[in-house]
Amino acid sequence: MNDEQPQTRPQPDAARTEPRLGPAIRKRRKQMRLTLQAVSAASGVSVGYLSQVERDNATPTLGTLAQIADALGVGLDYFVSTPKPADGLTRADQRPTFSLPHSALGYEDLAAGFPGAELSSYILTVPPGYESELVQHEGEEIIYLLDGEIVQELGGQAFHMRQGDALHYSGDTPHAWRNPTDRPARILWTGTLTVLAPRGAAAIPEMTPRAPRQTPRGRTRARDD
């Protein structure tokens, strides 16, 4: 293990505006649902030292911070860069579009992913007849129907949503949705859950797609959110 002796941090200054490193590391680790032990194993930094860093009781060297950042699936600049207003801008003709393996859904990524960002946001294109599986996870979600219709199941209730309708809910409430129509639907999805993990990150079980299967009604079901 690569270990370091704690360094005493200067007392907080009322005028100090730079982000605190320890809480930023802890927030990222929690977003990735990783334990201190998992980050320690991936980074080579001891659990005890990582704990001190997260509590702002120790300041890692740049090399050690790079090891921690790599274990958390981000670059070093994720923790040392200060976001600028322009970092949050994405252009309509430059945003990445993609789909997940074994999924019929199409995604357009709206979030910029600047250092410290907590929100994810996508435009989902949902094909006719698509049904998601029932899922639960941490965080919150907001969906807004841009086009088409879906039926959102939430906590045992079904909500028939049309263009312009929105729904805000906690991810730990069992939820699923389907497109019962014969035309695609487009959903603006925003949430605190990281749907696509960056390089080196652990997969989030609730969001991992399963191979499609046919329901008795012939609709395609896959795990997506």
XYZ file of C-alpha atoms in Angstrom:
225
model
C 0.000 0.000 0.000
C 1.139 3.528 -0.737
C 0.707 5.327 2.576
C 1.486 8.852 3.677
C 1.752 10.656 6.979
C -1.120 13.068 7.663
C -0.310 16.662 6.927
C -1.893 19.333 9.071
C -4.182 21.504 6.990
C -4.298 25.256 7.600
C -7.278 26.573 9.497
C -10.167 27.607 7.237
C -10.092 31.185 6.083
C -13.366 33.043 5.780
C -12.275 34.309 2.371
C -11.280 30.869 1.116
C -13.376 29.897 -1.907
C -11.647 26.869 -3.430
C -13.543 23.558 -3.160
C -12.563 21.202 -0.350
C -10.779 18.138 -1.686
C -11.841 15.579 0.931
C -15.617 15.984 0.592
C -15.274 15.993 -3.219
C -13.497 12.627 -3.085
C -16.067 11.198 -0.697
C -18.955 12.469 -2.850
C -17.461 10.841 -5.937
C -16.901 7.556 -4.089
C -20.506 7.554 -2.845
C -21.783 8.293 -6.349
C -19.876 5.243 -7.563
C -21.180 3.173 -4.643
C -17.664 2.160 -3.715
C -16.413 1.400 -0.221
C -13.165 2.768 1.157
C -11.822 -0.770 0.927
C -12.647 -0.957 -2.787
C -10.954 2.376 -3.524
C -7.978 1.329 -1.415
C -7.580 -1.918 -3.357
C -7.819 -0.113 -6.711
C -5.551 2.798 -5.802
C -2.942 1.235 -3.519
C -3.645 3.868 -0.866
C -4.446 2.574 2.625
C -7.977 2.684 3.981
C -6.853 4.709 6.988
C -5.180 7.354 4.871
C -8.136 7.551 2.470
C -10.418 8.112 5.448
C -8.227 10.964 6.680
C -8.180 12.532 3.214
C -11.976 12.370 2.945
C -12.310 14.066 6.339
C -9.878 16.790 5.242
C -7.433 15.734 7.954
C -4.710 14.939 5.442
C -3.613 16.360 2.095
C -2.384 13.828 -0.495
C 0.489 14.506 -2.827
C -0.361 15.036 -6.469
C 0.796 11.490 -7.253
C -1.410 9.944 -4.573
C -4.361 12.078 -5.663
C -3.842 10.802 -9.215
C -4.030 7.212 -7.902
C -7.258 7.979 -6.050
C -8.745 9.737 -9.076
C -7.908 6.780 -11.312
C -9.581 4.390 -8.851
C -12.681 6.611 -8.999
C -12.737 6.587 -12.797
C -11.920 10.260 -13.320
C -8.921 12.340 -14.294
C -6.855 14.361 -11.889
C -8.476 17.575 -13.112
C -11.817 16.373 -11.717
C -10.610 17.346 -8.249
C -8.233 20.210 -8.966
C -10.117 22.169 -11.639
C -12.589 24.924 -10.846
C -15.657 24.798 -13.134
C -16.239 27.815 -15.362
C -19.675 28.902 -16.604
C -18.789 27.762 -20.120
C -18.068 24.234 -18.826
C -21.814 23.657 -18.481
C -22.679 24.485 -22.100
C -23.453 21.686 -24.573
C -24.300 22.404 -28.224
C -27.248 20.752 -29.922
C -25.142 19.457 -32.809
C -22.223 18.309 -30.646
C -23.809 16.242 -27.877
C -23.024 12.506 -27.883
C -25.800 10.060 -28.772
C -25.567 6.378 -27.905
C -27.400 3.240 -26.830
C -26.579 0.613 -24.232
C -25.858 -3.019 -25.160
C -29.004 -5.093 -25.698
C -31.221 -2.020 -25.340
C -33.616 -0.489 -27.855
C -33.433 2.908 -26.158
C -31.528 5.824 -27.668
C -29.790 8.384 -25.426
C -28.619 11.964 -25.953
C -26.341 13.203 -23.161
C -27.208 16.712 -21.958
C -25.016 16.935 -18.851
C -21.556 18.423 -19.160
C -20.034 16.410 -16.310
C -17.855 19.213 -14.910
C -15.943 18.569 -11.654
C -18.275 18.156 -8.703
C -21.418 17.815 -10.822
C -24.142 15.660 -9.235
C -26.852 15.637 -11.912
C -27.166 13.462 -14.997
C -29.549 14.382 -17.815
C -30.505 12.618 -21.033
C -33.065 12.717 -23.798
C -34.365 9.180 -24.224
C -35.947 7.964 -27.444
C -38.330 5.142 -26.566
C -39.502 2.844 -29.387
C -43.134 1.678 -29.684
C -44.018 -1.215 -27.384
C -40.958 -0.843 -25.170
C -41.283 -1.833 -21.487
C -38.682 -1.366 -18.746
C -38.329 -3.664 -15.768
C -39.300 -2.649 -12.249
C -36.288 -1.066 -10.511
C -35.248 0.740 -7.336
C -32.108 2.756 -6.644
C -30.764 5.702 -4.688
C -31.317 9.314 -5.723
C -34.104 11.244 -7.433
C -35.486 11.407 -10.958
C -37.536 13.860 -12.977
C -39.035 12.857 -16.315
C -40.662 15.259 -18.782
C -42.471 14.071 -21.905
C -41.152 15.921 -24.937
C -43.134 13.868 -27.473
C -45.454 10.884 -27.482
C -46.917 9.021 -24.519
C -45.734 6.619 -21.825
C -47.261 4.860 -18.850
C -45.123 5.324 -15.743
C -45.637 2.866 -12.896
C -44.616 4.287 -9.534
C -45.170 2.620 -6.178
C -47.989 0.466 -7.518
C -49.755 3.331 -9.333
C -49.882 3.847 -13.093
C -49.624 7.348 -14.573
C -50.516 7.839 -18.251
C -48.229 10.680 -19.314
C -48.522 12.736 -22.483
C -46.518 15.529 -24.090
C -45.772 18.258 -21.536
C -46.412 16.088 -18.471
C -43.686 15.717 -15.821
C -43.111 13.456 -12.824
C -40.611 13.898 -9.968
C -39.976 10.918 -7.690
C -37.524 9.180 -5.395
C -35.513 6.393 -6.972
C -36.121 4.089 -4.025
C -39.812 3.908 -4.968
C -40.272 0.872 -7.264
C -40.799 2.201 -10.764
C -41.067 1.119 -14.391
C -42.443 2.580 -17.579
C -43.628 1.547 -21.013
C -44.574 3.008 -24.365
C -47.961 1.466 -25.197
C -48.364 3.349 -28.486
C -47.329 2.644 -32.056
C -44.956 5.614 -32.302
C -41.743 6.624 -30.512
C -41.751 8.747 -27.378
C -39.067 11.198 -26.279
C -38.368 11.773 -22.588
C -36.197 14.371 -20.892
C -34.708 12.468 -17.943
C -32.802 14.211 -15.149
C -31.566 12.573 -11.971
C -28.889 12.267 -9.329
C -28.004 8.737 -10.396
C -24.968 8.255 -12.629
C -26.375 6.155 -15.441
C -23.209 5.741 -17.446
C -20.098 5.229 -15.350
C -16.892 6.814 -16.680
C -13.778 4.839 -17.504
C -12.764 2.459 -14.769
C -15.929 2.912 -12.735
C -17.969 0.131 -11.227
C -21.245 -0.670 -12.950
C -24.422 0.315 -11.140
C -26.493 -2.873 -10.788
C -29.904 -1.213 -11.137
C -28.925 0.373 -14.416
C -27.166 -2.588 -16.041
C -29.239 -3.686 -19.061
C -30.277 -7.314 -19.435
C -30.625 -9.124 -22.717
C -34.043 -8.400 -24.251
C -36.742 -11.011 -23.885
C -40.180 -11.350 -25.379
C -43.222 -10.924 -23.161
C -46.428 -12.847 -23.918
C -47.675 -9.757 -25.709
C -44.573 -9.656 -27.870
C -43.130 -6.545 -26.329
C -39.441 -6.135 -25.724
C -38.403 -5.876 -22.083
C -34.972 -4.803 -20.937
C -33.552 -3.312 -17.781
C -33.187 0.395 -18.302
C -34.092 3.509 -16.406
